[in-house]
mmCIF file of N, CA and C in Angstrom:
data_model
loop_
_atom_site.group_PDB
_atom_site.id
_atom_site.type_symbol
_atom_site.label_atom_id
_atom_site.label_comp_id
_atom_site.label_asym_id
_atom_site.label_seq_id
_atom_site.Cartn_x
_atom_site.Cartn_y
_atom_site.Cartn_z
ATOM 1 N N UNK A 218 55.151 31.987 81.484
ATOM 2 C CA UNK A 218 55.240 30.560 81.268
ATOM 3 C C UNK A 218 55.245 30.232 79.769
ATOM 4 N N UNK A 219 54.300 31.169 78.969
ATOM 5 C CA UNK A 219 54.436 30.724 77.296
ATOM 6 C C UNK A 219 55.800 31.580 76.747
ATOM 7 N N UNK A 220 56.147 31.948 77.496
ATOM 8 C CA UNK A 220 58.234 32.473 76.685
ATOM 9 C C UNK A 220 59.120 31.163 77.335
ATOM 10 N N UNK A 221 58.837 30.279 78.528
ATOM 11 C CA UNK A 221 59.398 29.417 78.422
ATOM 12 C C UNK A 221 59.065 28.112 77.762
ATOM 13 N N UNK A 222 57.903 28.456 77.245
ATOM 14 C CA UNK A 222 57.818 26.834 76.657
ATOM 15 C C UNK A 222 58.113 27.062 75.213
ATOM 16 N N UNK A 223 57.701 28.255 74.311
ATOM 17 C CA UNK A 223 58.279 28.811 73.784
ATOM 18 C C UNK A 223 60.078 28.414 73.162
ATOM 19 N N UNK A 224 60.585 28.924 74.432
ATOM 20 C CA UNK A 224 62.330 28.690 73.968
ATOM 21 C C UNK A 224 62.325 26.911 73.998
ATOM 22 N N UNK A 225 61.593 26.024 74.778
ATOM 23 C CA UNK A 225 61.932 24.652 74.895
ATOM 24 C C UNK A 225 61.801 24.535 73.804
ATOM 25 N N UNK A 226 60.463 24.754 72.717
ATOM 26 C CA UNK A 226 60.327 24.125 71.368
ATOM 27 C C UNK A 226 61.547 24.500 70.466
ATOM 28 N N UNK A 227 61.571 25.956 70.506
ATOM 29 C CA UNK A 227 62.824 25.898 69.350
ATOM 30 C C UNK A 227 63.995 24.986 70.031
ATOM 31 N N UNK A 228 64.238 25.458 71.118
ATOM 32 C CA UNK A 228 65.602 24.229 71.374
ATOM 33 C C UNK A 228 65.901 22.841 71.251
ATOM 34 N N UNK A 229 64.152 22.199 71.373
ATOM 35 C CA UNK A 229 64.462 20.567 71.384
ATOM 36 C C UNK A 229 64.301 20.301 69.513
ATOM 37 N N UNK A 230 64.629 19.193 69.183
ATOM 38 C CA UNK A 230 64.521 18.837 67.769
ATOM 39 C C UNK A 230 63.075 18.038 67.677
ATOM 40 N N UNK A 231 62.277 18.429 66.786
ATOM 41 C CA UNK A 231 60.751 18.038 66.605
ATOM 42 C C UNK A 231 61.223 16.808 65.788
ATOM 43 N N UNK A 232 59.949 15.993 66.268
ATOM 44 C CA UNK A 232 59.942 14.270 65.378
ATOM 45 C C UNK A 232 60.174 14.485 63.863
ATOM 46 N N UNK A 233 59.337 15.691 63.187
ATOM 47 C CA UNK A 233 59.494 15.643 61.901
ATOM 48 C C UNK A 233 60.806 15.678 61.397
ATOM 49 N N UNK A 234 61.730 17.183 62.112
ATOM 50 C CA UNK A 234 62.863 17.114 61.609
ATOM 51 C C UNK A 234 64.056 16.118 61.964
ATOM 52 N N UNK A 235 63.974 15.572 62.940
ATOM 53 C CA UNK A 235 64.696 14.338 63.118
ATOM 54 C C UNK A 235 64.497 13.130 61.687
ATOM 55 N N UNK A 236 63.261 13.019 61.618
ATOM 56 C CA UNK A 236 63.030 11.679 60.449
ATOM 57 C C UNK A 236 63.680 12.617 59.116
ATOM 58 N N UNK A 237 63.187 13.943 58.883
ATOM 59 C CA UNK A 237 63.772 14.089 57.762
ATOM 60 C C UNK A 237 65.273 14.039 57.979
ATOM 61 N N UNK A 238 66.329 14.434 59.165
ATOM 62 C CA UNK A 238 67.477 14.191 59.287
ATOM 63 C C UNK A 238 68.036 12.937 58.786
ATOM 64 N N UNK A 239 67.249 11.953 59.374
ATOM 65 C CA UNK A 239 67.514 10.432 59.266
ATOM 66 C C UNK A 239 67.122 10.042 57.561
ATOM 67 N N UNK A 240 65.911 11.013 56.990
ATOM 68 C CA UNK A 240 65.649 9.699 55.758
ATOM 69 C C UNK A 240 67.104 11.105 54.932
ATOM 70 N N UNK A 241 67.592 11.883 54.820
ATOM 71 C CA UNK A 241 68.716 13.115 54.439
ATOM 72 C C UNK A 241 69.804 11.475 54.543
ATOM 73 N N UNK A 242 70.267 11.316 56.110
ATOM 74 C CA UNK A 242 71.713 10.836 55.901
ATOM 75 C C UNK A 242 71.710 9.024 56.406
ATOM 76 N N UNK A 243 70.553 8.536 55.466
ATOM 77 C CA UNK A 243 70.362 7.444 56.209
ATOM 78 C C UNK A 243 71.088 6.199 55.044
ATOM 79 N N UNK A 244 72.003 5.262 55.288
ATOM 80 C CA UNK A 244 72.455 4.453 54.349
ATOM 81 C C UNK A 244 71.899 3.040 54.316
ATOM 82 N N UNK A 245 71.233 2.900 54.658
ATOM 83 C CA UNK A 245 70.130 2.022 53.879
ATOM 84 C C UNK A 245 68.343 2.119 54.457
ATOM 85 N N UNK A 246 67.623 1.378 53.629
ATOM 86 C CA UNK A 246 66.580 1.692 54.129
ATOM 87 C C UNK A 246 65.697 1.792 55.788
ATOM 88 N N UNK A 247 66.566 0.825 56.686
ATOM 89 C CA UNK A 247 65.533 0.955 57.732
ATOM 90 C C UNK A 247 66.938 1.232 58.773
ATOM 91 N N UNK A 248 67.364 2.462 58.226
ATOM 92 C CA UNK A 248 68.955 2.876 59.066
ATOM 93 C C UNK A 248 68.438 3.998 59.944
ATOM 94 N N UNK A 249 68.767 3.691 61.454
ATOM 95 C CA UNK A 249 68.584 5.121 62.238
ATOM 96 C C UNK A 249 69.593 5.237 62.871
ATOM 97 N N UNK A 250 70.455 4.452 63.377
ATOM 98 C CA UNK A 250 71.681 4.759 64.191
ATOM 99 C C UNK A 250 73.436 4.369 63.480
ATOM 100 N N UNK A 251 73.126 4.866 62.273
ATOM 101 C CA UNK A 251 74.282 4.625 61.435
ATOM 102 C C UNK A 251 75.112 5.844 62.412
ATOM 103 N N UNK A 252 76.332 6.049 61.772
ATOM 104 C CA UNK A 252 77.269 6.902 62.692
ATOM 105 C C UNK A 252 76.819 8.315 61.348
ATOM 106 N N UNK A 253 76.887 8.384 60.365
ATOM 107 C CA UNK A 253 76.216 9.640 59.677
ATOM 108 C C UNK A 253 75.207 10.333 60.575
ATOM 109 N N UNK A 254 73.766 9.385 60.769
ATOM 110 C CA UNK A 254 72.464 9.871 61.116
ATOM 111 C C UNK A 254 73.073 10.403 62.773
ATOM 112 N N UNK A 255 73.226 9.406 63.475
ATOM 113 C CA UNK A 255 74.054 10.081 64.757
ATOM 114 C C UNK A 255 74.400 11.357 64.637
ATOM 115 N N UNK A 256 75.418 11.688 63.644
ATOM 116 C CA UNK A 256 76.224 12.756 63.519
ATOM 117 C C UNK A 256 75.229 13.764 63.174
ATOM 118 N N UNK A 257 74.640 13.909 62.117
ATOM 119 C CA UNK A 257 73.798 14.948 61.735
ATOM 120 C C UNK A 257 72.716 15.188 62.840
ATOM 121 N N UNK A 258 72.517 14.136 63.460
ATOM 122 C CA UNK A 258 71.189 14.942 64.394
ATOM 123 C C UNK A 258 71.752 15.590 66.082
ATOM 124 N N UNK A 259 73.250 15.152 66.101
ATOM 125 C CA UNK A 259 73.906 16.010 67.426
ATOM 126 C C UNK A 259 74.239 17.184 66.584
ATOM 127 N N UNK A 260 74.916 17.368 65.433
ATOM 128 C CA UNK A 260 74.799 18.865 65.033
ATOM 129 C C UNK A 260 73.821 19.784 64.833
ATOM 130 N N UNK A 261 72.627 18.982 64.265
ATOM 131 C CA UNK A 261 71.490 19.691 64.371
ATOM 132 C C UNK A 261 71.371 20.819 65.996
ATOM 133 N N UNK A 262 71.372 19.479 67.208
ATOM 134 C CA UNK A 262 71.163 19.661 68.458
ATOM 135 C C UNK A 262 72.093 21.016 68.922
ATOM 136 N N UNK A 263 73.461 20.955 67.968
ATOM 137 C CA UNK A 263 74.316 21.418 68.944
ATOM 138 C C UNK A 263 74.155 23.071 68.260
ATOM 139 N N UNK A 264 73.754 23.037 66.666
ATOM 140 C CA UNK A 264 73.634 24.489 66.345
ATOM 141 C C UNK A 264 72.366 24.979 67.209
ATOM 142 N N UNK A 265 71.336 23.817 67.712
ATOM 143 C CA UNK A 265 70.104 24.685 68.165
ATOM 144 C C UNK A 265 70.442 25.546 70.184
ATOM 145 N N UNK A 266 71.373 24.747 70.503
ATOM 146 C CA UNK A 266 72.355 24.961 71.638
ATOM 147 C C UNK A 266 73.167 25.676 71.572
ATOM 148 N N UNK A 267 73.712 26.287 70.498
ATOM 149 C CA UNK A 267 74.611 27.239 70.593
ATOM 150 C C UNK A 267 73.677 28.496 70.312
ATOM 151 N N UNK A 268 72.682 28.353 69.590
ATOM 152 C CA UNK A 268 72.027 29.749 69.440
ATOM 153 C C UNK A 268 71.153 30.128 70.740
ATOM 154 N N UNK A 269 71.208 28.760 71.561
ATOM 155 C CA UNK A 269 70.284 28.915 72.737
ATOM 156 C C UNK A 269 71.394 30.292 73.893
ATOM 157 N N UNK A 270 72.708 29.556 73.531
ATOM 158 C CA UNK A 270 73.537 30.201 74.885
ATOM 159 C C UNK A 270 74.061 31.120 74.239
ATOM 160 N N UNK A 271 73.518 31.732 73.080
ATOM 161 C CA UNK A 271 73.852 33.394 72.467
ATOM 162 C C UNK A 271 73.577 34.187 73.167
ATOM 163 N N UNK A 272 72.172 33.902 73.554
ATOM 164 C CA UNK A 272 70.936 34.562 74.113
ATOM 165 C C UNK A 272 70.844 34.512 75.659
ATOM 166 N N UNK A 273 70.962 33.124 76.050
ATOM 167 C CA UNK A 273 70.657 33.068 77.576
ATOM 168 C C UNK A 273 72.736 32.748 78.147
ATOM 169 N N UNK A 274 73.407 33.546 78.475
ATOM 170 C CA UNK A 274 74.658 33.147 78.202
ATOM 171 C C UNK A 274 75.185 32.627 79.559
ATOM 172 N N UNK A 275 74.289 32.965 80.885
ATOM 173 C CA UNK A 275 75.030 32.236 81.923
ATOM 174 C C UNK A 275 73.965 30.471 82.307
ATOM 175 N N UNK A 276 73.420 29.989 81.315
ATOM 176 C CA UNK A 276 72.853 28.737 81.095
ATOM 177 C C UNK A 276 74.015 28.160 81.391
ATOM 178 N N UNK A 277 74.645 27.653 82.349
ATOM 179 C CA UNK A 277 76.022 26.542 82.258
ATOM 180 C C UNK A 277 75.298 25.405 82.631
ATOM 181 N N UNK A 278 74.144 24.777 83.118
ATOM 182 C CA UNK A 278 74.047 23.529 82.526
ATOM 183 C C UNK A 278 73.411 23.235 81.008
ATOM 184 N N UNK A 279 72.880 23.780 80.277
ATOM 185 C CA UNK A 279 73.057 23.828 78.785
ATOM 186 C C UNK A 279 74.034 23.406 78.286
ATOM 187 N N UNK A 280 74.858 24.797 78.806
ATOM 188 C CA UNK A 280 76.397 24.519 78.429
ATOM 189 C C UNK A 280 77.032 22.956 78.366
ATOM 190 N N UNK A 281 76.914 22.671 79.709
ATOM 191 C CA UNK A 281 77.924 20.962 80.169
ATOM 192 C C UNK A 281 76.624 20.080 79.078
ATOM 193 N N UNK A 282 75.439 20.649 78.863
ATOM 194 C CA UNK A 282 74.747 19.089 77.800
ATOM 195 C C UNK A 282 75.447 19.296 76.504
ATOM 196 N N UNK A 283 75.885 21.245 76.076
ATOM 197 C CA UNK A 283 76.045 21.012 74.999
ATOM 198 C C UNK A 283 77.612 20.520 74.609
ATOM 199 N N UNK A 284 78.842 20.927 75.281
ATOM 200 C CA UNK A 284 80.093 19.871 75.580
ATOM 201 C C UNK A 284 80.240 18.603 75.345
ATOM 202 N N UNK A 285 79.177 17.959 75.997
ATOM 203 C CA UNK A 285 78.620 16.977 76.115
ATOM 204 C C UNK A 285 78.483 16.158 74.797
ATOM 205 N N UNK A 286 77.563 16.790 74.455
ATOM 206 C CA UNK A 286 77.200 16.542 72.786
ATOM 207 C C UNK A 286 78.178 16.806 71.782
ATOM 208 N N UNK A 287 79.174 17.267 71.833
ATOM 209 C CA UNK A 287 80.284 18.287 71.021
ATOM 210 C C UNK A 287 81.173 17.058 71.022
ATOM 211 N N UNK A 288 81.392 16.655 72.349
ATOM 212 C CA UNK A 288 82.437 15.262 72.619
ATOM 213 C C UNK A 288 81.912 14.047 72.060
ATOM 214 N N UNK A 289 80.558 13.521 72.265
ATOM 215 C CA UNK A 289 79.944 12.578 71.608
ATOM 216 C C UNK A 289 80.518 12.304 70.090
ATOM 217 N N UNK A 290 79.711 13.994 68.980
ATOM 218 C CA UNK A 290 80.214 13.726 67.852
ATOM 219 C C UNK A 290 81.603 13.647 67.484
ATOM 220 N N UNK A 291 82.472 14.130 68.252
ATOM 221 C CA UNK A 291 84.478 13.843 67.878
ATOM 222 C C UNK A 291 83.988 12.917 68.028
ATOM 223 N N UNK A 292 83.798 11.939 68.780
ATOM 224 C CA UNK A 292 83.933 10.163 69.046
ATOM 225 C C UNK A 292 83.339 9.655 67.869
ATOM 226 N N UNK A 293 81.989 10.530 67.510
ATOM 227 C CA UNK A 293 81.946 9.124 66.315
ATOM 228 C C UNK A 293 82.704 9.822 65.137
ATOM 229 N N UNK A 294 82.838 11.489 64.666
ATOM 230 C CA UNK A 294 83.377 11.375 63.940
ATOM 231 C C UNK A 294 85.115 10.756 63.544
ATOM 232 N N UNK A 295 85.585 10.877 64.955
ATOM 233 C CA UNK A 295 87.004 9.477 64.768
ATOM 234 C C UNK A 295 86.917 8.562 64.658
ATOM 235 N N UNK A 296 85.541 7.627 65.172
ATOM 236 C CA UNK A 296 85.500 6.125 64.738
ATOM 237 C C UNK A 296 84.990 6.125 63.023
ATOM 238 N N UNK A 297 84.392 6.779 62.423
ATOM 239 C CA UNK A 297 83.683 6.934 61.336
ATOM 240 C C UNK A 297 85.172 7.200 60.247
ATOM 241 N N UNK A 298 85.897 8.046 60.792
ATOM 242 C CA UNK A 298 87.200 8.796 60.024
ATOM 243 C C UNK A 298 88.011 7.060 60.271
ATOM 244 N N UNK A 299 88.523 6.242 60.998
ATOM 245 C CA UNK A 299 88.983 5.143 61.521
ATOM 246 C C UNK A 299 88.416 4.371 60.264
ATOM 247 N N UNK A 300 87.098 3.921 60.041
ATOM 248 C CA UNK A 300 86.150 2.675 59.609
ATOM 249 C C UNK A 300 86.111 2.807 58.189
ATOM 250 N N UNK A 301 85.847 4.179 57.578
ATOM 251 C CA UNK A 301 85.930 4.898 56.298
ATOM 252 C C UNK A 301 85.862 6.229 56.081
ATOM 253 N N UNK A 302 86.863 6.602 55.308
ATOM 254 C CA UNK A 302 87.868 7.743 54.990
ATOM 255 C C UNK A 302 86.823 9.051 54.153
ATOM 256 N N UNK A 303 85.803 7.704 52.899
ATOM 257 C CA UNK A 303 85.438 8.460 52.043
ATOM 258 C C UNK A 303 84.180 8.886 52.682
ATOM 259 N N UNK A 304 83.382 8.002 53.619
ATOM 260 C CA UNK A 304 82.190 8.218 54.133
ATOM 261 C C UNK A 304 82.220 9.222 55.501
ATOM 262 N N UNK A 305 83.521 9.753 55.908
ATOM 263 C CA UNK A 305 83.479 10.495 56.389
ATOM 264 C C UNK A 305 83.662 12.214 56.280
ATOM 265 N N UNK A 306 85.018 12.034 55.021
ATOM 266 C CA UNK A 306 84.912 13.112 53.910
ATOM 267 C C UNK A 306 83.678 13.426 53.301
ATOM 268 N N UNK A 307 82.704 12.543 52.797
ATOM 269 C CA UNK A 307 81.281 12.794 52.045
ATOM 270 C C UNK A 307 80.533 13.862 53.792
ATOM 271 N N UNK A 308 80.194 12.829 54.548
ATOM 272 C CA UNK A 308 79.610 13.662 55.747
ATOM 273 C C UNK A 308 80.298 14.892 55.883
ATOM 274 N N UNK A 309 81.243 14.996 56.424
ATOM 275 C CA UNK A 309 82.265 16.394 56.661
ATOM 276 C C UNK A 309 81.339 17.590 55.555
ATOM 277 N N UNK A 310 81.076 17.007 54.129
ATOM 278 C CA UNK A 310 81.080 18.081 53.170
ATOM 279 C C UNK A 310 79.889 18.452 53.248
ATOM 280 N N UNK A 311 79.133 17.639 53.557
ATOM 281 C CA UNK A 311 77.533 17.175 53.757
ATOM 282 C C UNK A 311 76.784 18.048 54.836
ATOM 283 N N UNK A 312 78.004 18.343 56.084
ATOM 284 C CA UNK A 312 77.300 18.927 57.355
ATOM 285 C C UNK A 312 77.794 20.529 57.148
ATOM 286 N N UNK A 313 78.667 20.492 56.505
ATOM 287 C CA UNK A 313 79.633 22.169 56.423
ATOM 288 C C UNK A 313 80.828 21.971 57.580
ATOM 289 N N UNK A 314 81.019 20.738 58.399
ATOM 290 C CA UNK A 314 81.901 21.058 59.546
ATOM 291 C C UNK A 314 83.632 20.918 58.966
ATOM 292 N N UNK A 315 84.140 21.361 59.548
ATOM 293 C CA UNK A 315 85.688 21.499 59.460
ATOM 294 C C UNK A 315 85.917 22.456 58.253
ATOM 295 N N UNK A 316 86.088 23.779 58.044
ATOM 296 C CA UNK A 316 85.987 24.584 56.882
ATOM 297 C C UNK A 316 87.437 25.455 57.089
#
């Protein structure tokens, strides 16, 4: 039972590192659901999900949350790429994605 609660902690994202995610990509002071902060904390989610199904590899509902999540961020990163060009180029460079 403590190897599964174990893998839950590394997999879920702890309060601390979420706020530091948020005060990292937050554009103004009392910002939590800007499309940046969004973005950075499903990648967070989705690198901690992909290292999950390294390991445990026939997890397919993991899998469909982490899809899931993968589709989310295209959506905002096209509305974000749509709204502004430079604030999405800055993120892009910001997260390491598209290389």
């Amino acid at each position: 039972m403590a190897i599964i609660m174990r893998e839950v902690n590394r997999m879920a994202l702890t309060q601390e590192r979420k706020q530091q995610l948020i005060d990292e990509h937050k554009t103004h002071e009392s910002d939590t659901g800007s499309p940046e902060v969004q973005i950075a904390i499903l990648t967070e989610n989705i690198t901690n999900l992909t290292d999950h199904l390294r390991t445990h590899k026939k997890d397919h509902h993991s899998r469909r949350g982490l899809l899931k999540m993968v589709g989310q961020r295209r959506k905002l990163l096209a509305y974000l790429k749509n709204k502004d060009v430079k604030r999405y180029s800055a993120l892009i460079e910001k997260l390491g994605l598209r290389r």
